[in-house]
PDB file of C-alpha atoms in Angstrom:
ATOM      1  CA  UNK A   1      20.216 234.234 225.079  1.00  0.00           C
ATOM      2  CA  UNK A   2      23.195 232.322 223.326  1.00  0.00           C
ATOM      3  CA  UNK A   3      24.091 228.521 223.148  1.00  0.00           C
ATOM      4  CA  UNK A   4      27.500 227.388 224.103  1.00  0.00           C
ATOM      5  CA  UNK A   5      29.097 223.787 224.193  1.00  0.00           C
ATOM      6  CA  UNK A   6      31.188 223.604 227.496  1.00  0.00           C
ATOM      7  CA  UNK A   7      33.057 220.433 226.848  1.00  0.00           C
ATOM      8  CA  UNK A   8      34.258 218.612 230.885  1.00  0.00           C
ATOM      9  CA  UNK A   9      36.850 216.141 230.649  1.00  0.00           C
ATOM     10  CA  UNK A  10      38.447 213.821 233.165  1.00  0.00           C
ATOM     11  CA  UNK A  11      40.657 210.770 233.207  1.00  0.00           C
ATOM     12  CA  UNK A  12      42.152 209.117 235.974  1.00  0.00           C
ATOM     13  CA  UNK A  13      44.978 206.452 235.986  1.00  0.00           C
ATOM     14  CA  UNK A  14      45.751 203.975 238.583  1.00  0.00           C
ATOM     15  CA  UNK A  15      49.494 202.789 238.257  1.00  0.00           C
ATOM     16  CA  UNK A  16      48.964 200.721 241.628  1.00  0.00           C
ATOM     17  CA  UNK A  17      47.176 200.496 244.490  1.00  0.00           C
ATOM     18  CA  UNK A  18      48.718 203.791 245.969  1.00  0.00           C
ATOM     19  CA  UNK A  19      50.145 205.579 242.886  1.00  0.00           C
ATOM     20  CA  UNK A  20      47.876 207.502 240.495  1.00  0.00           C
ATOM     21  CA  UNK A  21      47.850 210.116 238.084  1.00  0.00           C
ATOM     22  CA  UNK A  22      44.610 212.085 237.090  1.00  0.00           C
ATOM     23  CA  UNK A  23      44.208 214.860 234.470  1.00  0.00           C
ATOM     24  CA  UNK A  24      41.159 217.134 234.153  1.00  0.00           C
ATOM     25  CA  UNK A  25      39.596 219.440 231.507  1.00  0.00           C
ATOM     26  CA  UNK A  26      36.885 222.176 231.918  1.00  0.00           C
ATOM     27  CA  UNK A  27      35.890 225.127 229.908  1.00  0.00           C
ATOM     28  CA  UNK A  28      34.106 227.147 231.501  1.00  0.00           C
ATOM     29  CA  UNK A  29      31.561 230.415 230.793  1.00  0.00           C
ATOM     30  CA  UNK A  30      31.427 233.592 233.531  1.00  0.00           C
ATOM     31  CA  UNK A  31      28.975 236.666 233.638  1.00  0.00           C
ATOM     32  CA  UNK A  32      29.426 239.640 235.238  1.00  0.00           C
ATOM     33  CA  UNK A  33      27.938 241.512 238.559  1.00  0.00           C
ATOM     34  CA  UNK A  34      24.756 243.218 237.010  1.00  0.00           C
ATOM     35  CA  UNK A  35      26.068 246.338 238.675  1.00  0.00           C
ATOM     36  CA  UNK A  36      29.364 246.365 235.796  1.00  0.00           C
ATOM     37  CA  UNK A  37      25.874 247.265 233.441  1.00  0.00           C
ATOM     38  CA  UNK A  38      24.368 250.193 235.040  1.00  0.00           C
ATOM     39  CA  UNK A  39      24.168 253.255 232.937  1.00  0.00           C
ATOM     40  CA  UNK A  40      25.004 256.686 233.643  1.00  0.00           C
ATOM     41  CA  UNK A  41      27.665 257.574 236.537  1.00  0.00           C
ATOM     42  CA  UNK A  42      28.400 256.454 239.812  1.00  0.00           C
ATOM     43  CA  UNK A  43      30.023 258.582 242.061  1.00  0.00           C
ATOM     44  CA  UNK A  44      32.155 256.018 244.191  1.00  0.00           C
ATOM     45  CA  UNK A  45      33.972 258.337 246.399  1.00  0.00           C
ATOM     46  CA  UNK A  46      34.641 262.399 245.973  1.00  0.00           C
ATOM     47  CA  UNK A  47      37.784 261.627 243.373  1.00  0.00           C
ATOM     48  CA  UNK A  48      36.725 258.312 241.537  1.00  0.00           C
ATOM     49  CA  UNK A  49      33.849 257.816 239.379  1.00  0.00           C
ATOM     50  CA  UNK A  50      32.201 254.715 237.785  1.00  0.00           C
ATOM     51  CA  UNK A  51      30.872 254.402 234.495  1.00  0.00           C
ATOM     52  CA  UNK A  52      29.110 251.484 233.216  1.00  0.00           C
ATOM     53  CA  UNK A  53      28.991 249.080 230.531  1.00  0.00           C
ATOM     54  CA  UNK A  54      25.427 247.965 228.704  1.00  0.00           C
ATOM     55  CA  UNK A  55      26.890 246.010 225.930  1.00  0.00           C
ATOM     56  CA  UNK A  56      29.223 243.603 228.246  1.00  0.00           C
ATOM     57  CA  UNK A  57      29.772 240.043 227.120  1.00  0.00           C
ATOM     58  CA  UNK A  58      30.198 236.945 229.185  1.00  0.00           C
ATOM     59  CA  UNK A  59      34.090 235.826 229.280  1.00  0.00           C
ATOM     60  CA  UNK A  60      35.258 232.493 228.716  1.00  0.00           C
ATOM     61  CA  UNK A  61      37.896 230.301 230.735  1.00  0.00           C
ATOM     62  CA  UNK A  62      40.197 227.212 229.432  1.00  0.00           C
ATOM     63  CA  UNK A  63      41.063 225.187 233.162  1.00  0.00           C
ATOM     64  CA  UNK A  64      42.845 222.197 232.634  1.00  0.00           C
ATOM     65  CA  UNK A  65      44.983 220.302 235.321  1.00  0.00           C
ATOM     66  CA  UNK A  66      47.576 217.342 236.044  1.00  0.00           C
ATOM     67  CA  UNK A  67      48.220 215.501 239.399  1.00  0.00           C
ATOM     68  CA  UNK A  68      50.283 212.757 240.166  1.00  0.00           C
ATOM     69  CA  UNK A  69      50.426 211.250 243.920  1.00  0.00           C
ATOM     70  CA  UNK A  70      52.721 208.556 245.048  1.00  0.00           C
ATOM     71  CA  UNK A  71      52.846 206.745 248.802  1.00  0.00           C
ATOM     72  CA  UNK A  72      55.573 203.761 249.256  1.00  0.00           C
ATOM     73  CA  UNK A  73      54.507 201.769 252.455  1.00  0.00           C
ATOM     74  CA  UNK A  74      57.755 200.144 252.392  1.00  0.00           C
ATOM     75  CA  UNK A  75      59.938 202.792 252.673  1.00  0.00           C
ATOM     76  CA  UNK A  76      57.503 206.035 253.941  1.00  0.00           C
ATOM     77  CA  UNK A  77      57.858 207.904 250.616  1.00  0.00           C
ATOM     78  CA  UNK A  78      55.253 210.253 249.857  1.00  0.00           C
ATOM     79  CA  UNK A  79      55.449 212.130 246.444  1.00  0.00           C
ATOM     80  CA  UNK A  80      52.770 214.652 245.411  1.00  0.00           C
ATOM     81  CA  UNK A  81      53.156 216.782 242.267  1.00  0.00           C
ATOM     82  CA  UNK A  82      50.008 219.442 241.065  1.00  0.00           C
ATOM     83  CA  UNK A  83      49.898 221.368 237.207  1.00  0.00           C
ATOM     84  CA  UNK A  84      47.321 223.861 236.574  1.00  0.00           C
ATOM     85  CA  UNK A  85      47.087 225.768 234.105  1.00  0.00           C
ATOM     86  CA  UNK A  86      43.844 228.839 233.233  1.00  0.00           C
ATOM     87  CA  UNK A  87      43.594 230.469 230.435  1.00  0.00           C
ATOM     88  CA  UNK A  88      40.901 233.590 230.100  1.00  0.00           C
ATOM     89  CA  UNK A  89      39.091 235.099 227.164  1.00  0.00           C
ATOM     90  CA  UNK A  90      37.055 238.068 226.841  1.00  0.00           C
ATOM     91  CA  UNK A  91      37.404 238.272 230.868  1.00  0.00           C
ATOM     92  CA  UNK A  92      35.722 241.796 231.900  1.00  0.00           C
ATOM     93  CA  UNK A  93      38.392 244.584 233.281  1.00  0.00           C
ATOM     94  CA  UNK A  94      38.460 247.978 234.169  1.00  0.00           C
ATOM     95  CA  UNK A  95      39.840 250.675 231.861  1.00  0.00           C
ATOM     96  CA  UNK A  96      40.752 253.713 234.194  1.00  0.00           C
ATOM     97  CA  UNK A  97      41.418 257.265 232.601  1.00  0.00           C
ATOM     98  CA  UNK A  98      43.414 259.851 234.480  1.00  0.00           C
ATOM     99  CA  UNK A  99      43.232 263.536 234.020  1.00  0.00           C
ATOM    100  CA  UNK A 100      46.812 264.994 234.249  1.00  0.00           C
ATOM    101  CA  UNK A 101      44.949 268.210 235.783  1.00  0.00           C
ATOM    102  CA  UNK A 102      42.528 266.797 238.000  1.00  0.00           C
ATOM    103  CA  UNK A 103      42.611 264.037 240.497  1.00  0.00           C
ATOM    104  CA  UNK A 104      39.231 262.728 239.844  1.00  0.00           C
ATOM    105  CA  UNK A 105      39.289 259.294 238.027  1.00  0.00           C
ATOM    106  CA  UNK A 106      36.826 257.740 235.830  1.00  0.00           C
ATOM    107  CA  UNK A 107      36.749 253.772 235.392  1.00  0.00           C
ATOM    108  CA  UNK A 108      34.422 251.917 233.470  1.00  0.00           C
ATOM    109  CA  UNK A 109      34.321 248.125 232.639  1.00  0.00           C
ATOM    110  CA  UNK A 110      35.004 246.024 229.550  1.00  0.00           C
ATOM    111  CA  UNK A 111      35.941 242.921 227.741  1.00  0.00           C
ATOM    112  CA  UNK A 112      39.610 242.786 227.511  1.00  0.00           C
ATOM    113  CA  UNK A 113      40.926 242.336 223.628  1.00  0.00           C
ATOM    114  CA  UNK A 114      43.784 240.788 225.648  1.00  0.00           C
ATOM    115  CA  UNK A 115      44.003 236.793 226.970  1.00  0.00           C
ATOM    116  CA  UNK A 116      45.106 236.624 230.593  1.00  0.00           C
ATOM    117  CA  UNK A 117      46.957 233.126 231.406  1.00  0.00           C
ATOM    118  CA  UNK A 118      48.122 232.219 234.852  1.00  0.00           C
ATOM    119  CA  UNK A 119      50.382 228.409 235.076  1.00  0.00           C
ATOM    120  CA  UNK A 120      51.178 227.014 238.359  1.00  0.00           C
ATOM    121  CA  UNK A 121      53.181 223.770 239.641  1.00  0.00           C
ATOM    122  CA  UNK A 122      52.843 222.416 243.337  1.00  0.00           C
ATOM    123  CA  UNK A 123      55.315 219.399 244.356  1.00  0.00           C
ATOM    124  CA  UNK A 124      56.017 218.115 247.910  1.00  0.00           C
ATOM    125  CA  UNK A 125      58.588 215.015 248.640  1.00  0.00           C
ATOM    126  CA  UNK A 126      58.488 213.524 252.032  1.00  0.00           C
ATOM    127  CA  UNK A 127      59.812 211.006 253.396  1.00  0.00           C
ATOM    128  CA  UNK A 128      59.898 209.264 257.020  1.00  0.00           C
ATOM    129  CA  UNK A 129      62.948 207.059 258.463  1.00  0.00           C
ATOM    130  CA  UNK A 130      62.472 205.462 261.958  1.00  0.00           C
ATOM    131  CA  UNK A 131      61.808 208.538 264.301  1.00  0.00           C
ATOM    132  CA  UNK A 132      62.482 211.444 261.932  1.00  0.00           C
ATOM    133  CA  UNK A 133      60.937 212.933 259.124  1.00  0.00           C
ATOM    134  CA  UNK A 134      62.517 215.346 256.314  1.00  0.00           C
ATOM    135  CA  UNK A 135      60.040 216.975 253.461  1.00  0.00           C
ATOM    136  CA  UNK A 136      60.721 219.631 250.653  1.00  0.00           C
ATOM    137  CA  UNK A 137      57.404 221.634 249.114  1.00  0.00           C
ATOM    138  CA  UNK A 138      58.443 223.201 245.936  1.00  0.00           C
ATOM    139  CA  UNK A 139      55.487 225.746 244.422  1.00  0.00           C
ATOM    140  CA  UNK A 140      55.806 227.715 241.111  1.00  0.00           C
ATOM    141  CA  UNK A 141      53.105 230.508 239.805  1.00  0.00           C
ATOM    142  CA  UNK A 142      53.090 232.658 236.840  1.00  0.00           C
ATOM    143  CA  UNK A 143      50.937 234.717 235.341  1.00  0.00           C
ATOM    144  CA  UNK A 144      50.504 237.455 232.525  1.00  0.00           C
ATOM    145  CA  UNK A 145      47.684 240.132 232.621  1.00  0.00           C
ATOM    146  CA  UNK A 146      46.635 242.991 230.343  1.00  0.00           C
ATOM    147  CA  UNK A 147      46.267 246.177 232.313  1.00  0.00           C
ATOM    148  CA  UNK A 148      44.525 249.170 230.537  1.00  0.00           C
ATOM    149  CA  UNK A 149      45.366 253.022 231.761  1.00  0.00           C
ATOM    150  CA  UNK A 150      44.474 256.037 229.248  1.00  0.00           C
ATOM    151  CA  UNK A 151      44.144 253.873 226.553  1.00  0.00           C
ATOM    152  CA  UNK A 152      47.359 252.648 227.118  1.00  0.00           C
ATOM    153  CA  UNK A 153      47.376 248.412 227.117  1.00  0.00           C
ATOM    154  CA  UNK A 154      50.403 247.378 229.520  1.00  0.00           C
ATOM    155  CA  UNK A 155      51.205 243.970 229.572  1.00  0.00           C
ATOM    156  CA  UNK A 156      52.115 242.897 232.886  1.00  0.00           C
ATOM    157  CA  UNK A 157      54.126 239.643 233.915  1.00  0.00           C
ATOM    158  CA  UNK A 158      54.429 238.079 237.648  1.00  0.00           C
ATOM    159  CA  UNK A 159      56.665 234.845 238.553  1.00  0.00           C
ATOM    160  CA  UNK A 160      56.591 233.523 242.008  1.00  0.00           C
ATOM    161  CA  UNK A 161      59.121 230.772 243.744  1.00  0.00           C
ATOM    162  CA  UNK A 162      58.884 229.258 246.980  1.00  0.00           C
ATOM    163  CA  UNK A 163      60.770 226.418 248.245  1.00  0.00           C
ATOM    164  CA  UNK A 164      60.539 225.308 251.626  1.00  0.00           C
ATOM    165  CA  UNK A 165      62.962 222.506 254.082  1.00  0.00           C
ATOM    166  CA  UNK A 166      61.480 220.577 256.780  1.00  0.00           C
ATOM    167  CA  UNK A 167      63.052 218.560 258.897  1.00  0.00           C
ATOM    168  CA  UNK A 168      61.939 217.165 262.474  1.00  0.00           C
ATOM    169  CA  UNK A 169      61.372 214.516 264.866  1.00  0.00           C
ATOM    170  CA  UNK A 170      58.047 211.761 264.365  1.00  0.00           C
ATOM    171  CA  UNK A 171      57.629 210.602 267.882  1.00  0.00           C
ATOM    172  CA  UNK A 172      54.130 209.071 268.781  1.00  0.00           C
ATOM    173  CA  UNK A 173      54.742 209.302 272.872  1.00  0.00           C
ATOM    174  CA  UNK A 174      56.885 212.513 273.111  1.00  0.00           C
ATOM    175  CA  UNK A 175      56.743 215.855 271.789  1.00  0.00           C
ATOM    176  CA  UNK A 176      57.988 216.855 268.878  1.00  0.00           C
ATOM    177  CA  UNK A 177      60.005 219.094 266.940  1.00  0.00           C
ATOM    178  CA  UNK A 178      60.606 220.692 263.129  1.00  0.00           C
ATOM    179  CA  UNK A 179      63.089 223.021 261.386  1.00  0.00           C
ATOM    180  CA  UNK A 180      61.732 225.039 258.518  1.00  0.00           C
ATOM    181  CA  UNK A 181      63.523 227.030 255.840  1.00  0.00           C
ATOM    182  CA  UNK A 182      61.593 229.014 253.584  1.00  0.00           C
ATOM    183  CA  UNK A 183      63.037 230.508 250.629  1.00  0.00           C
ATOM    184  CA  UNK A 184      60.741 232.979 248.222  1.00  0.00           C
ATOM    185  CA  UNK A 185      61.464 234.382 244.945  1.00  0.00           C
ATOM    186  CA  UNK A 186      59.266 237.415 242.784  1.00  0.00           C
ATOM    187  CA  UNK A 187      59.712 238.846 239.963  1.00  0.00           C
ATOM    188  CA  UNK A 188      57.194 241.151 238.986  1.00  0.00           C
ATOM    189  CA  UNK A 189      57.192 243.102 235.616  1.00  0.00           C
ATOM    190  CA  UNK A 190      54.740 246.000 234.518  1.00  0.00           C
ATOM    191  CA  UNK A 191      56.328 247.447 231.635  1.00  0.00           C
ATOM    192  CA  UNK A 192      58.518 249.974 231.807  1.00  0.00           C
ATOM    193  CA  UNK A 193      58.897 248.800 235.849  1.00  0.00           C
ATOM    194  CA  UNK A 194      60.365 245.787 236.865  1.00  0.00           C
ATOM    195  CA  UNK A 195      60.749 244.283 240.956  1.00  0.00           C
ATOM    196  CA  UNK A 196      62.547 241.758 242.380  1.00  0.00           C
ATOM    197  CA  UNK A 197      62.054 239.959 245.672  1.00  0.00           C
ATOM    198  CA  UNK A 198      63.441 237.461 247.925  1.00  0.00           C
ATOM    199  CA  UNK A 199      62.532 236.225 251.427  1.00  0.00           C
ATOM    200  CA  UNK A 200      64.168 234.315 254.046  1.00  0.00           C
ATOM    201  CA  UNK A 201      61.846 232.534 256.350  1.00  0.00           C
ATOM    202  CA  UNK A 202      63.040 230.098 259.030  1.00  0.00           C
ATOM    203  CA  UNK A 203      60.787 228.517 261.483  1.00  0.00           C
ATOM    204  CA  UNK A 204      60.708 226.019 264.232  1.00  0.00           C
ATOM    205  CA  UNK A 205      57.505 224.109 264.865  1.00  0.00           C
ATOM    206  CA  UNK A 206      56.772 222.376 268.456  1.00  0.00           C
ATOM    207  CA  UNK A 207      53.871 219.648 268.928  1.00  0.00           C
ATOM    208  CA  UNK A 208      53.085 218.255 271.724  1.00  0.00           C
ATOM    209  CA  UNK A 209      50.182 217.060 274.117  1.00  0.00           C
ATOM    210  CA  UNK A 210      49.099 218.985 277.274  1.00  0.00           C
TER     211      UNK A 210
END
């Protein structure tokens, strides 16, 4: 039994009729699966072995989040940006130890010492002229987690970009037709490994009715 003040915040702004901007605060409390508590050993599969955790706490989570939307009737402008941002303490992960001379694994819950954070941005521009349409969707995501192998605390590091071009026809009577272009961009480091991705993704989208 505990007591905990969870403040929830939220403010919205109206700039005009169609343009608005909101912002939004929440902490937030999480408890474990009961099973993350069970004493003893559980034998998961032939080589991996689970060991539980009686004195588990509940983690805690910062969420806070800015939006700002935007749609011009005169000139078919539609703007849409998205910040979030999540912050977690105390969050419950699994410590895995390794025998060099056996290939049986033992992992076993607990409250990381660590803070994971995770930030993401989310933005699309569109905007429609006579019978065609053109849009660009921009999204951004990074986040930073604690990883915990042998007693060994790895700090691990992920950044994600992904932009993708539209462009296509707006018909109301005839079928119609889009060109994509997708472009992605990861970065993932764990240490003493780093990656690096990219992916080109075109696409062509049809519409019509049968």
């Amino acid at each position: 039994n505990f007591v905990r003040v969870l403040p929830d915040f939220n403010m919205r702004i109206s700039l005009k009729q169609s343009e608005n901007i909101s912002l939004n605060y929440r902490m937030q409390t999480q408890f474990t699966d009961v099973n993350q508590f069970a004493r003893g050993l559980v034998l998961n599969n032939y080589n991996s072995i689970f060991s539980g955790n009686p004195i588990l706490e509940n983690a805690l989570s910062h969420n806070a989040s800015l939006r700002y939307f935007s749609f011009n009737m005169f000139n078919y402008t539609n703007v849409f940006a998205s910040l979030n941002y999540n912050k977690r303490i105390d969050q419950v992960t699994s410590n895995a130890q390794f025998d060099p001379g056996s290939v049986v694994s033992v992992r076993s819950p607990e409250n990381s010492e660590f803070a994971n954070e995770s930030l993401s941005f989310s933005g699309r521009f569109q905007k429609t002229y006579r019978k065609y349409r053109a849009s660009l969707n921009t999204s951004l995501s990074y986040s930073k987690y604690a990883q915990e192998i042998n007693d060994r605390v790895s700090n691990n590091e992920s950044f994600t970009q992904r932009y993708v071009a539209s462009f296509g026809t707006n018909f109301r009577k005839a079928p119609n037709v889009t060109l994509n272009y997708g472009y992605t961009l990861q970065d993932n480091d764990q240490g003493d490994r780093s990656t690096k991705r990219t992916t080109n993704a075109p696409s062509i989208e049809f519409d019509a009715y049968i």
